[in-house]
C-alpha cells in the first residue's frame, strides 16, 4: 500500500458513512434519486509538488480541472459542476487571465460549470471539487473486478512521465516527442467519447494518475484478485519501447488515462468501440483469481520493474 493510502486508512478512514460509497474509490458516491448517484471528488495541485514553477498558466488551469474530471469518468459518471479554491502569493493579472482561460476551455470541452469556490493568499495551490452524475446500475467501483475480466487501457502510457523527465533534464528527447510529452504532462486530454459505452460494458475502472502498476494494484487489492498483463500489449510511445525504458510506461505518473476491467463476453463490443476515430483502447491482460500482478516480457518470461527512475510529482 502506498504511503498516501496508508495515511488515509490510519487517520481518516475511521468511521462508517451514510454515503452510498465513501473513501476508497476515485470519487465518493451520494444518492441523488432512485436511479442516479452524485459522484464527488477533489484533487489538489501544489507548486513544486504537482507542477513545476513557470508552468504555462493556461495549461495549469486546464490540468487543474481535467485531473478532477478524470476521477468522475473513472466512476462511470458525467461531470456536471466544479468549485475552485486557489491560494496565490500575489495577483498577476496576465497570469490570472491565462489560468482562467485554460480552466474555462477545459470546462467547455467537458461540459462542466464552475459554481463557486474560494480565494486566499499563500503559496500557489489549486484545489477543485468536482461533482458528477452516474447511473446507479452503471457505476464502476475498484472493488468490482471479476476473475477472467479483460484489462483495457486508453491512450498511451508513459508519455507524460517523459515530459517530466525532459523538463527535469533527466532525458534528451527528439524535438517532436519532447513537445508531445510536455503537452501530455501539462494538458492531459480525456477520453470522454467512450465513457458511456465502456461504463455499460465494464465491471470496474480507475484513472491512471500514479502509474499503471500502482493504479492497477488499487483495483486488485480492492477486488481481492490478481492480474496477468503482457508488456508488449501495453500502449507506450515507440521511443520508449525502442529504448527499452518500459518502467516509464509501467510506473510513470500523470497519464490520466483510464483502466477498465470488463467480462470476456464484451470483448467484441469493446473492440468496436476502439475502432472509433480518435479512440485508443488496448487490451493488456486479464484478471486472475490468485492475488499478485504478473507481467510477461517480450520473451515470455516474467518482467520485474526496476526501482522507479522517472517519478511523477506526487511521489517527490
JSON list of C-alpha atoms in Angstrom, two decimals, residues 42-282:
[
{"chain": "A", "resi": 42, "resn": "UNK", "atom": "CA", "xyz": [-11.38, 16.68, -5.10]},
{"chain": "A", "resi": 43, "resn": "UNK", "atom": "CA", "xyz": [-7.75, 16.96, -6.14]},
{"chain": "A", "resi": 44, "resn": "UNK", "atom": "CA", "xyz": [-5.14, 19.49, -5.09]},
{"chain": "A", "resi": 45, "resn": "UNK", "atom": "CA", "xyz": [-2.24, 20.78, -7.19]},
{"chain": "A", "resi": 46, "resn": "UNK", "atom": "CA", "xyz": [0.63, 22.48, -5.32]},
{"chain": "A", "resi": 47, "resn": "UNK", "atom": "CA", "xyz": [3.52, 24.30, -6.97]},
{"chain": "A", "resi": 48, "resn": "UNK", "atom": "CA", "xyz": [6.80, 22.35, -6.78]},
{"chain": "A", "resi": 49, "resn": "UNK", "atom": "CA", "xyz": [4.90, 19.24, -5.68]},
{"chain": "A", "resi": 50, "resn": "UNK", "atom": "CA", "xyz": [2.42, 18.66, -8.52]},
{"chain": "A", "resi": 51, "resn": "UNK", "atom": "CA", "xyz": [3.65, 21.12, -11.14]},
{"chain": "A", "resi": 52, "resn": "UNK", "atom": "CA", "xyz": [6.86, 22.98, -11.85]},
{"chain": "A", "resi": 53, "resn": "UNK", "atom": "CA", "xyz": [7.24, 26.73, -11.36]},
{"chain": "A", "resi": 54, "resn": "UNK", "atom": "CA", "xyz": [6.70, 28.68, -14.59]},
{"chain": "A", "resi": 55, "resn": "UNK", "atom": "CA", "xyz": [4.24, 26.09, -15.92]},
{"chain": "A", "resi": 56, "resn": "UNK", "atom": "CA", "xyz": [2.14, 27.75, -18.61]},
{"chain": "A", "resi": 57, "resn": "UNK", "atom": "CA", "xyz": [-0.89, 29.18, -16.71]},
{"chain": "A", "resi": 58, "resn": "UNK", "atom": "CA", "xyz": [-3.34, 28.23, -19.48]},
{"chain": "A", "resi": 59, "resn": "UNK", "atom": "CA", "xyz": [-2.20, 24.60, -19.25]},
{"chain": "A", "resi": 60, "resn": "UNK", "atom": "CA", "xyz": [-2.28, 24.73, -15.47]},
{"chain": "A", "resi": 61, "resn": "UNK", "atom": "CA", "xyz": [-5.88, 25.93, -15.48]},
{"chain": "A", "resi": 62, "resn": "UNK", "atom": "CA", "xyz": [-6.77, 23.16, -17.91]},
{"chain": "A", "resi": 63, "resn": "UNK", "atom": "CA", "xyz": [-4.99, 20.43, -15.95]},
{"chain": "A", "resi": 64, "resn": "UNK", "atom": "CA", "xyz": [-6.38, 21.52, -12.57]},
{"chain": "A", "resi": 65, "resn": "UNK", "atom": "CA", "xyz": [-9.89, 20.78, -13.84]},
{"chain": "A", "resi": 66, "resn": "UNK", "atom": "CA", "xyz": [-9.03, 17.84, -16.11]},
{"chain": "A", "resi": 67, "resn": "UNK", "atom": "CA", "xyz": [-7.48, 15.72, -13.36]},
{"chain": "A", "resi": 68, "resn": "UNK", "atom": "CA", "xyz": [-10.71, 16.04, -11.39]},
{"chain": "A", "resi": 69, "resn": "UNK", "atom": "CA", "xyz": [-12.95, 15.27, -14.36]},
{"chain": "A", "resi": 70, "resn": "UNK", "atom": "CA", "xyz": [-10.89, 12.11, -14.88]},
{"chain": "A", "resi": 71, "resn": "UNK", "atom": "CA", "xyz": [-11.99, 10.87, -11.45]},
{"chain": "A", "resi": 72, "resn": "UNK", "atom": "CA", "xyz": [-15.66, 11.22, -12.43]},
{"chain": "A", "resi": 73, "resn": "UNK", "atom": "CA", "xyz": [-15.10, 9.32, -15.68]},
{"chain": "A", "resi": 74, "resn": "UNK", "atom": "CA", "xyz": [-13.41, 6.53, -13.72]},
{"chain": "A", "resi": 75, "resn": "UNK", "atom": "CA", "xyz": [-16.64, 6.08, -11.75]},
{"chain": "A", "resi": 76, "resn": "UNK", "atom": "CA", "xyz": [-18.64, 5.79, -14.98]},
{"chain": "A", "resi": 77, "resn": "UNK", "atom": "CA", "xyz": [-20.12, 9.26, -14.49]},
{"chain": "A", "resi": 78, "resn": "UNK", "atom": "CA", "xyz": [-20.59, 12.53, -16.31]},
{"chain": "A", "resi": 79, "resn": "UNK", "atom": "CA", "xyz": [-19.05, 15.67, -14.76]},
{"chain": "A", "resi": 80, "resn": "UNK", "atom": "CA", "xyz": [-21.50, 18.49, -14.05]},
{"chain": "A", "resi": 81, "resn": "UNK", "atom": "CA", "xyz": [-20.22, 21.12, -11.60]},
{"chain": "A", "resi": 82, "resn": "UNK", "atom": "CA", "xyz": [-16.95, 22.30, -10.07]},
{"chain": "A", "resi": 83, "resn": "UNK", "atom": "CA", "xyz": [-15.82, 24.54, -7.22]},
{"chain": "A", "resi": 84, "resn": "UNK", "atom": "CA", "xyz": [-12.36, 26.15, -7.27]},
{"chain": "A", "resi": 85, "resn": "UNK", "atom": "CA", "xyz": [-10.22, 27.05, -4.26]},
{"chain": "A", "resi": 86, "resn": "UNK", "atom": "CA", "xyz": [-6.96, 28.80, -5.10]},
{"chain": "A", "resi": 87, "resn": "UNK", "atom": "CA", "xyz": [-4.19, 30.30, -2.98]},
{"chain": "A", "resi": 88, "resn": "UNK", "atom": "CA", "xyz": [-1.98, 32.90, -4.68]},
{"chain": "A", "resi": 89, "resn": "UNK", "atom": "CA", "xyz": [1.24, 34.51, -3.41]},
{"chain": "A", "resi": 90, "resn": "UNK", "atom": "CA", "xyz": [0.20, 37.66, -5.28]},
{"chain": "A", "resi": 91, "resn": "UNK", "atom": "CA", "xyz": [-2.21, 38.60, -8.03]},
{"chain": "A", "resi": 92, "resn": "UNK", "atom": "CA", "xyz": [-0.73, 38.84, -11.53]},
{"chain": "A", "resi": 93, "resn": "UNK", "atom": "CA", "xyz": [-3.43, 39.95, -13.96]},
{"chain": "A", "resi": 94, "resn": "UNK", "atom": "CA", "xyz": [-1.93, 38.34, -17.08]},
{"chain": "A", "resi": 95, "resn": "UNK", "atom": "CA", "xyz": [-1.31, 35.07, -15.23]},
{"chain": "A", "resi": 96, "resn": "UNK", "atom": "CA", "xyz": [-4.85, 35.04, -13.86]},
{"chain": "A", "resi": 97, "resn": "UNK", "atom": "CA", "xyz": [-6.32, 35.71, -17.31]},
{"chain": "A", "resi": 98, "resn": "UNK", "atom": "CA", "xyz": [-4.45, 32.80, -18.88]},
{"chain": "A", "resi": 99, "resn": "UNK", "atom": "CA", "xyz": [-5.20, 30.47, -15.98]},
{"chain": "A", "resi": 100, "resn": "UNK", "atom": "CA", "xyz": [-8.90, 31.35, -16.21]},
{"chain": "A", "resi": 101, "resn": "UNK", "atom": "CA", "xyz": [-8.89, 30.83, -19.99]},
{"chain": "A", "resi": 102, "resn": "UNK", "atom": "CA", "xyz": [-7.39, 27.37, -19.56]},
{"chain": "A", "resi": 103, "resn": "UNK", "atom": "CA", "xyz": [-9.81, 26.43, -16.82]},
{"chain": "A", "resi": 104, "resn": "UNK", "atom": "CA", "xyz": [-12.88, 27.51, -18.79]},
{"chain": "A", "resi": 105, "resn": "UNK", "atom": "CA", "xyz": [-11.62, 25.97, -22.03]},
{"chain": "A", "resi": 106, "resn": "UNK", "atom": "CA", "xyz": [-11.46, 22.62, -20.23]},
{"chain": "A", "resi": 107, "resn": "UNK", "atom": "CA", "xyz": [-14.86, 23.24, -18.64]},
{"chain": "A", "resi": 108, "resn": "UNK", "atom": "CA", "xyz": [-16.41, 23.99, -22.03]},
{"chain": "A", "resi": 109, "resn": "UNK", "atom": "CA", "xyz": [-14.92, 20.91, -23.70]},
{"chain": "A", "resi": 110, "resn": "UNK", "atom": "CA", "xyz": [-16.10, 18.53, -20.97]},
{"chain": "A", "resi": 111, "resn": "UNK", "atom": "CA", "xyz": [-19.35, 20.36, -20.15]},
{"chain": "A", "resi": 112, "resn": "UNK", "atom": "CA", "xyz": [-18.63, 21.43, -16.59]},
{"chain": "A", "resi": 113, "resn": "UNK", "atom": "CA", "xyz": [-19.99, 24.54, -14.85]},
{"chain": "A", "resi": 114, "resn": "UNK", "atom": "CA", "xyz": [-17.91, 26.44, -12.28]},
{"chain": "A", "resi": 115, "resn": "UNK", "atom": "CA", "xyz": [-20.35, 27.26, -9.48]},
{"chain": "A", "resi": 116, "resn": "UNK", "atom": "CA", "xyz": [-18.23, 28.60, -6.61]},
{"chain": "A", "resi": 117, "resn": "UNK", "atom": "CA", "xyz": [-15.10, 28.31, -4.53]},
{"chain": "A", "resi": 118, "resn": "UNK", "atom": "CA", "xyz": [-12.64, 30.38, -2.51]},
{"chain": "A", "resi": 119, "resn": "UNK", "atom": "CA", "xyz": [-9.52, 32.51, -2.95]},
{"chain": "A", "resi": 120, "resn": "UNK", "atom": "CA", "xyz": [-6.74, 33.09, -0.44]},
{"chain": "A", "resi": 121, "resn": "UNK", "atom": "CA", "xyz": [-3.20, 34.40, -0.17]},
{"chain": "A", "resi": 122, "resn": "UNK", "atom": "CA", "xyz": [-0.39, 31.89, 0.16]},
{"chain": "A", "resi": 123, "resn": "UNK", "atom": "CA", "xyz": [1.96, 29.63, -1.83]},
{"chain": "A", "resi": 124, "resn": "UNK", "atom": "CA", "xyz": [0.39, 28.74, -5.17]},
{"chain": "A", "resi": 125, "resn": "UNK", "atom": "CA", "xyz": [-2.10, 25.94, -4.57]},
{"chain": "A", "resi": 126, "resn": "UNK", "atom": "CA", "xyz": [-5.15, 24.91, -6.60]},
{"chain": "A", "resi": 127, "resn": "UNK", "atom": "CA", "xyz": [-7.91, 22.65, -5.31]},
{"chain": "A", "resi": 128, "resn": "UNK", "atom": "CA", "xyz": [-11.04, 21.72, -7.25]},
{"chain": "A", "resi": 129, "resn": "UNK", "atom": "CA", "xyz": [-14.09, 19.88, -6.01]},
{"chain": "A", "resi": 130, "resn": "UNK", "atom": "CA", "xyz": [-15.86, 18.14, -8.87]},
{"chain": "A", "resi": 131, "resn": "UNK", "atom": "CA", "xyz": [-19.46, 16.92, -8.86]},
{"chain": "A", "resi": 132, "resn": "UNK", "atom": "CA", "xyz": [-20.72, 14.43, -11.40]},
{"chain": "A", "resi": 133, "resn": "UNK", "atom": "CA", "xyz": [-23.74, 12.24, -12.04]},
{"chain": "A", "resi": 134, "resn": "UNK", "atom": "CA", "xyz": [-23.78, 8.49, -12.62]},
{"chain": "A", "resi": 135, "resn": "UNK", "atom": "CA", "xyz": [-26.47, 5.88, -13.21]},
{"chain": "A", "resi": 136, "resn": "UNK", "atom": "CA", "xyz": [-26.53, 3.59, -10.19]},
{"chain": "A", "resi": 137, "resn": "UNK", "atom": "CA", "xyz": [-26.75, 0.48, -12.39]},
{"chain": "A", "resi": 138, "resn": "UNK", "atom": "CA", "xyz": [-23.64, 1.51, -14.33]},
{"chain": "A", "resi": 139, "resn": "UNK", "atom": "CA", "xyz": [-21.39, 2.76, -11.52]},
{"chain": "A", "resi": 140, "resn": "UNK", "atom": "CA", "xyz": [-17.81, 1.47, -11.69]},
{"chain": "A", "resi": 141, "resn": "UNK", "atom": "CA", "xyz": [-16.06, 0.56, -8.44]},
{"chain": "A", "resi": 142, "resn": "UNK", "atom": "CA", "xyz": [-12.47, -0.52, -7.87]},
{"chain": "A", "resi": 143, "resn": "UNK", "atom": "CA", "xyz": [-13.80, -3.44, -5.84]},
{"chain": "A", "resi": 144, "resn": "UNK", "atom": "CA", "xyz": [-15.84, -4.98, -8.66]},
{"chain": "A", "resi": 145, "resn": "UNK", "atom": "CA", "xyz": [-13.18, -6.58, -10.88]},
{"chain": "A", "resi": 146, "resn": "UNK", "atom": "CA", "xyz": [-14.01, -10.23, -11.64]},
{"chain": "A", "resi": 147, "resn": "UNK", "atom": "CA", "xyz": [-11.93, -13.32, -12.40]},
{"chain": "A", "resi": 148, "resn": "UNK", "atom": "CA", "xyz": [-11.23, -13.61, -16.16]},
{"chain": "A", "resi": 149, "resn": "UNK", "atom": "CA", "xyz": [-12.10, -9.96, -16.84]},
{"chain": "A", "resi": 150, "resn": "UNK", "atom": "CA", "xyz": [-10.11, -8.42, -19.66]},
{"chain": "A", "resi": 151, "resn": "UNK", "atom": "CA", "xyz": [-8.00, -5.40, -18.68]},
{"chain": "A", "resi": 152, "resn": "UNK", "atom": "CA", "xyz": [-8.22, -2.41, -21.03]},
{"chain": "A", "resi": 153, "resn": "UNK", "atom": "CA", "xyz": [-6.44, 0.94, -21.01]},
{"chain": "A", "resi": 154, "resn": "UNK", "atom": "CA", "xyz": [-6.99, 4.10, -23.01]},
{"chain": "A", "resi": 155, "resn": "UNK", "atom": "CA", "xyz": [-4.40, 6.20, -24.76]},
{"chain": "A", "resi": 156, "resn": "UNK", "atom": "CA", "xyz": [-0.64, 5.98, -24.39]},
{"chain": "A", "resi": 157, "resn": "UNK", "atom": "CA", "xyz": [1.16, 5.39, -21.09]},
{"chain": "A", "resi": 158, "resn": "UNK", "atom": "CA", "xyz": [4.42, 6.97, -20.00]},
{"chain": "A", "resi": 159, "resn": "UNK", "atom": "CA", "xyz": [4.33, 9.97, -22.32]},
{"chain": "A", "resi": 160, "resn": "UNK", "atom": "CA", "xyz": [3.63, 12.45, -19.52]},
{"chain": "A", "resi": 161, "resn": "UNK", "atom": "CA", "xyz": [6.48, 10.94, -17.48]},
{"chain": "A", "resi": 162, "resn": "UNK", "atom": "CA", "xyz": [8.75, 11.53, -20.48]},
{"chain": "A", "resi": 163, "resn": "UNK", "atom": "CA", "xyz": [7.68, 15.16, -20.39]},
{"chain": "A", "resi": 164, "resn": "UNK", "atom": "CA", "xyz": [8.59, 15.50, -16.73]},
{"chain": "A", "resi": 165, "resn": "UNK", "atom": "CA", "xyz": [11.93, 13.75, -17.28]},
{"chain": "A", "resi": 166, "resn": "UNK", "atom": "CA", "xyz": [12.66, 16.17, -20.11]},
{"chain": "A", "resi": 167, "resn": "UNK", "atom": "CA", "xyz": [11.79, 19.24, -18.05]},
{"chain": "A", "resi": 168, "resn": "UNK", "atom": "CA", "xyz": [13.97, 17.95, -15.22]},
{"chain": "A", "resi": 169, "resn": "UNK", "atom": "CA", "xyz": [16.84, 17.33, -17.66]},
{"chain": "A", "resi": 170, "resn": "UNK", "atom": "CA", "xyz": [16.85, 13.58, -16.97]},
{"chain": "A", "resi": 171, "resn": "UNK", "atom": "CA", "xyz": [16.32, 12.65, -20.63]},
{"chain": "A", "resi": 172, "resn": "UNK", "atom": "CA", "xyz": [17.06, 14.07, -24.02]},
{"chain": "A", "resi": 173, "resn": "UNK", "atom": "CA", "xyz": [14.20, 13.58, -26.47]},
{"chain": "A", "resi": 174, "resn": "UNK", "atom": "CA", "xyz": [13.64, 14.25, -30.17]},
{"chain": "A", "resi": 175, "resn": "UNK", "atom": "CA", "xyz": [12.02, 17.69, -30.51]},
{"chain": "A", "resi": 176, "resn": "UNK", "atom": "CA", "xyz": [8.69, 16.40, -31.81]},
{"chain": "A", "resi": 177, "resn": "UNK", "atom": "CA", "xyz": [8.44, 13.86, -28.99]},
{"chain": "A", "resi": 178, "resn": "UNK", "atom": "CA", "xyz": [9.54, 16.45, -26.45]},
{"chain": "A", "resi": 179, "resn": "UNK", "atom": "CA", "xyz": [6.67, 18.74, -27.46]},
{"chain": "A", "resi": 180, "resn": "UNK", "atom": "CA", "xyz": [4.18, 15.88, -27.35]},
{"chain": "A", "resi": 181, "resn": "UNK", "atom": "CA", "xyz": [5.43, 14.65, -23.98]},
{"chain": "A", "resi": 182, "resn": "UNK", "atom": "CA", "xyz": [5.37, 18.06, -22.29]},
{"chain": "A", "resi": 183, "resn": "UNK", "atom": "CA", "xyz": [1.89, 18.59, -23.73]},
{"chain": "A", "resi": 184, "resn": "UNK", "atom": "CA", "xyz": [0.73, 15.26, -22.27]},
{"chain": "A", "resi": 185, "resn": "UNK", "atom": "CA", "xyz": [2.12, 16.27, -18.88]},
{"chain": "A", "resi": 186, "resn": "UNK", "atom": "CA", "xyz": [0.75, 19.81, -18.75]},
{"chain": "A", "resi": 187, "resn": "UNK", "atom": "CA", "xyz": [-2.50, 19.48, -20.71]},
{"chain": "A", "resi": 188, "resn": "UNK", "atom": "CA", "xyz": [-3.97, 15.96, -20.43]},
{"chain": "A", "resi": 189, "resn": "UNK", "atom": "CA", "xyz": [-6.74, 15.15, -22.92]},
{"chain": "A", "resi": 190, "resn": "UNK", "atom": "CA", "xyz": [-9.50, 12.91, -21.60]},
{"chain": "A", "resi": 191, "resn": "UNK", "atom": "CA", "xyz": [-11.44, 10.13, -23.34]},
{"chain": "A", "resi": 192, "resn": "UNK", "atom": "CA", "xyz": [-14.94, 11.50, -22.88]},
{"chain": "A", "resi": 193, "resn": "UNK", "atom": "CA", "xyz": [-16.35, 9.92, -26.05]},
{"chain": "A", "resi": 194, "resn": "UNK", "atom": "CA", "xyz": [-16.12, 6.34, -24.81]},
{"chain": "A", "resi": 195, "resn": "UNK", "atom": "CA", "xyz": [-17.27, 6.68, -21.21]},
{"chain": "A", "resi": 196, "resn": "UNK", "atom": "CA", "xyz": [-20.92, 5.86, -21.82]},
{"chain": "A", "resi": 197, "resn": "UNK", "atom": "CA", "xyz": [-20.10, 2.76, -23.85]},
{"chain": "A", "resi": 198, "resn": "UNK", "atom": "CA", "xyz": [-17.37, 1.49, -21.53]},
{"chain": "A", "resi": 199, "resn": "UNK", "atom": "CA", "xyz": [-19.49, 2.05, -18.45]},
{"chain": "A", "resi": 200, "resn": "UNK", "atom": "CA", "xyz": [-22.17, -0.31, -19.77]},
{"chain": "A", "resi": 201, "resn": "UNK", "atom": "CA", "xyz": [-19.60, -2.93, -20.76]},
{"chain": "A", "resi": 202, "resn": "UNK", "atom": "CA", "xyz": [-17.22, -2.90, -17.76]},
{"chain": "A", "resi": 203, "resn": "UNK", "atom": "CA", "xyz": [-17.09, -4.12, -14.18]},
{"chain": "A", "resi": 204, "resn": "UNK", "atom": "CA", "xyz": [-14.54, -1.72, -12.68]},
{"chain": "A", "resi": 205, "resn": "UNK", "atom": "CA", "xyz": [-12.31, 1.22, -13.54]},
{"chain": "A", "resi": 206, "resn": "UNK", "atom": "CA", "xyz": [-9.67, 3.61, -12.24]},
{"chain": "A", "resi": 207, "resn": "UNK", "atom": "CA", "xyz": [-7.90, 6.63, -13.67]},
{"chain": "A", "resi": 208, "resn": "UNK", "atom": "CA", "xyz": [-4.16, 6.17, -14.16]},
{"chain": "A", "resi": 209, "resn": "UNK", "atom": "CA", "xyz": [-2.63, 9.06, -12.25]},
{"chain": "A", "resi": 210, "resn": "UNK", "atom": "CA", "xyz": [0.06, 7.34, -10.17]},
{"chain": "A", "resi": 211, "resn": "UNK", "atom": "CA", "xyz": [1.22, 4.94, -12.89]},
{"chain": "A", "resi": 212, "resn": "UNK", "atom": "CA", "xyz": [-0.20, 1.73, -14.38]},
{"chain": "A", "resi": 213, "resn": "UNK", "atom": "CA", "xyz": [1.24, -0.65, -11.77]},
{"chain": "A", "resi": 214, "resn": "UNK", "atom": "CA", "xyz": [0.21, 1.47, -8.79]},
{"chain": "A", "resi": 215, "resn": "UNK", "atom": "CA", "xyz": [-3.32, 2.09, -10.00]},
{"chain": "A", "resi": 216, "resn": "UNK", "atom": "CA", "xyz": [-3.97, -1.44, -11.26]},
{"chain": "A", "resi": 217, "resn": "UNK", "atom": "CA", "xyz": [-2.80, -2.64, -7.85]},
{"chain": "A", "resi": 218, "resn": "UNK", "atom": "CA", "xyz": [-5.51, -0.49, -6.22]},
{"chain": "A", "resi": 219, "resn": "UNK", "atom": "CA", "xyz": [-8.13, -2.43, -8.19]},
{"chain": "A", "resi": 220, "resn": "UNK", "atom": "CA", "xyz": [-6.52, -5.78, -7.38]},
{"chain": "A", "resi": 221, "resn": "UNK", "atom": "CA", "xyz": [-6.39, -5.04, -3.66]},
{"chain": "A", "resi": 222, "resn": "UNK", "atom": "CA", "xyz": [-9.95, -3.68, -3.53]},
{"chain": "A", "resi": 223, "resn": "UNK", "atom": "CA", "xyz": [-11.32, -6.65, -5.51]},
{"chain": "A", "resi": 224, "resn": "UNK", "atom": "CA", "xyz": [-9.07, -9.23, -3.79]},
{"chain": "A", "resi": 225, "resn": "UNK", "atom": "CA", "xyz": [-7.86, -10.66, -7.09]},
{"chain": "A", "resi": 226, "resn": "UNK", "atom": "CA", "xyz": [-4.69, -10.71, -9.18]},
{"chain": "A", "resi": 227, "resn": "UNK", "atom": "CA", "xyz": [-3.76, -9.94, -12.77]},
{"chain": "A", "resi": 228, "resn": "UNK", "atom": "CA", "xyz": [-1.60, -11.06, -15.67]},
{"chain": "A", "resi": 229, "resn": "UNK", "atom": "CA", "xyz": [-0.52, -8.35, -18.11]},
{"chain": "A", "resi": 230, "resn": "UNK", "atom": "CA", "xyz": [1.68, -8.55, -21.21]},
{"chain": "A", "resi": 231, "resn": "UNK", "atom": "CA", "xyz": [4.39, -5.93, -21.67]},
{"chain": "A", "resi": 232, "resn": "UNK", "atom": "CA", "xyz": [4.19, -5.82, -25.47]},
{"chain": "A", "resi": 233, "resn": "UNK", "atom": "CA", "xyz": [0.44, -5.07, -25.34]},
{"chain": "A", "resi": 234, "resn": "UNK", "atom": "CA", "xyz": [0.78, -2.02, -23.10]},
{"chain": "A", "resi": 235, "resn": "UNK", "atom": "CA", "xyz": [0.43, 1.10, -25.27]},
{"chain": "A", "resi": 236, "resn": "UNK", "atom": "CA", "xyz": [3.62, 3.13, -24.96]},
{"chain": "A", "resi": 237, "resn": "UNK", "atom": "CA", "xyz": [5.28, 5.60, -27.29]},
{"chain": "A", "resi": 238, "resn": "UNK", "atom": "CA", "xyz": [7.54, 3.77, -29.80]},
{"chain": "A", "resi": 239, "resn": "UNK", "atom": "CA", "xyz": [10.53, 5.75, -28.46]},
{"chain": "A", "resi": 240, "resn": "UNK", "atom": "CA", "xyz": [10.01, 4.21, -25.00]},
{"chain": "A", "resi": 241, "resn": "UNK", "atom": "CA", "xyz": [9.88, 0.71, -26.46]},
{"chain": "A", "resi": 242, "resn": "UNK", "atom": "CA", "xyz": [12.84, 1.29, -28.80]},
{"chain": "A", "resi": 243, "resn": "UNK", "atom": "CA", "xyz": [14.98, 2.41, -25.87]},
{"chain": "A", "resi": 244, "resn": "UNK", "atom": "CA", "xyz": [13.58, -0.32, -23.60]},
{"chain": "A", "resi": 245, "resn": "UNK", "atom": "CA", "xyz": [12.54, 2.17, -20.94]},
{"chain": "A", "resi": 246, "resn": "UNK", "atom": "CA", "xyz": [9.49, 0.11, -20.09]},
{"chain": "A", "resi": 247, "resn": "UNK", "atom": "CA", "xyz": [9.36, 1.23, -16.47]},
{"chain": "A", "resi": 248, "resn": "UNK", "atom": "CA", "xyz": [8.39, 4.71, -17.63]},
{"chain": "A", "resi": 249, "resn": "UNK", "atom": "CA", "xyz": [5.22, 3.29, -19.17]},
{"chain": "A", "resi": 250, "resn": "UNK", "atom": "CA", "xyz": [4.59, 0.99, -16.22]},
{"chain": "A", "resi": 251, "resn": "UNK", "atom": "CA", "xyz": [5.25, 3.38, -13.36]},
{"chain": "A", "resi": 252, "resn": "UNK", "atom": "CA", "xyz": [5.37, 6.92, -14.72]},
{"chain": "A", "resi": 253, "resn": "UNK", "atom": "CA", "xyz": [2.55, 9.07, -13.40]},
{"chain": "A", "resi": 254, "resn": "UNK", "atom": "CA", "xyz": [0.32, 11.87, -14.66]},
{"chain": "A", "resi": 255, "resn": "UNK", "atom": "CA", "xyz": [-1.09, 9.87, -17.58]},
{"chain": "A", "resi": 256, "resn": "UNK", "atom": "CA", "xyz": [-4.76, 10.46, -16.68]},
{"chain": "A", "resi": 257, "resn": "UNK", "atom": "CA", "xyz": [-5.73, 7.61, -18.94]},
{"chain": "A", "resi": 258, "resn": "UNK", "atom": "CA", "xyz": [-8.41, 5.16, -17.84]},
{"chain": "A", "resi": 259, "resn": "UNK", "atom": "CA", "xyz": [-8.12, 1.48, -16.96]},
{"chain": "A", "resi": 260, "resn": "UNK", "atom": "CA", "xyz": [-11.21, -0.74, -17.22]},
{"chain": "A", "resi": 261, "resn": "UNK", "atom": "CA", "xyz": [-11.84, -4.39, -16.41]},
{"chain": "A", "resi": 262, "resn": "UNK", "atom": "CA", "xyz": [-14.61, -6.00, -18.46]},
{"chain": "A", "resi": 263, "resn": "UNK", "atom": "CA", "xyz": [-16.00, -9.52, -18.97]},
{"chain": "A", "resi": 264, "resn": "UNK", "atom": "CA", "xyz": [-14.68, -11.51, -21.93]},
{"chain": "A", "resi": 265, "resn": "UNK", "atom": "CA", "xyz": [-18.18, -11.72, -23.40]},
{"chain": "A", "resi": 266, "resn": "UNK", "atom": "CA", "xyz": [-17.99, -7.98, -24.09]},
{"chain": "A", "resi": 267, "resn": "UNK", "atom": "CA", "xyz": [-14.62, -8.14, -25.88]},
{"chain": "A", "resi": 268, "resn": "UNK", "atom": "CA", "xyz": [-16.05, -7.84, -29.40]},
{"chain": "A", "resi": 269, "resn": "UNK", "atom": "CA", "xyz": [-18.24, -4.88, -28.41]},
{"chain": "A", "resi": 270, "resn": "UNK", "atom": "CA", "xyz": [-15.30, -3.10, -26.80]},
{"chain": "A", "resi": 271, "resn": "UNK", "atom": "CA", "xyz": [-13.18, -3.80, -29.88]},
{"chain": "A", "resi": 272, "resn": "UNK", "atom": "CA", "xyz": [-15.82, -1.99, -31.94]},
{"chain": "A", "resi": 273, "resn": "UNK", "atom": "CA", "xyz": [-15.61, 0.96, -29.55]},
{"chain": "A", "resi": 274, "resn": "UNK", "atom": "CA", "xyz": [-11.82, 1.02, -30.01]},
{"chain": "A", "resi": 275, "resn": "UNK", "atom": "CA", "xyz": [-12.24, 1.43, -33.77]},
{"chain": "A", "resi": 276, "resn": "UNK", "atom": "CA", "xyz": [-13.97, 4.79, -33.46]},
{"chain": "A", "resi": 277, "resn": "UNK", "atom": "CA", "xyz": [-11.99, 7.78, -34.77]},
{"chain": "A", "resi": 278, "resn": "UNK", "atom": "CA", "xyz": [-9.60, 9.30, -32.20]},
{"chain": "A", "resi": 279, "resn": "UNK", "atom": "CA", "xyz": [-10.21, 6.46, -29.72]},
{"chain": "A", "resi": 280, "resn": "UNK", "atom": "CA", "xyz": [-7.27, 4.42, -28.44]},
{"chain": "A", "resi": 281, "resn": "UNK", "atom": "CA", "xyz": [-8.08, 1.30, -26.43]},
{"chain": "A", "resi": 282, "resn": "UNK", "atom": "CA", "xyz": [-5.71, -1.58, -25.79]}
]
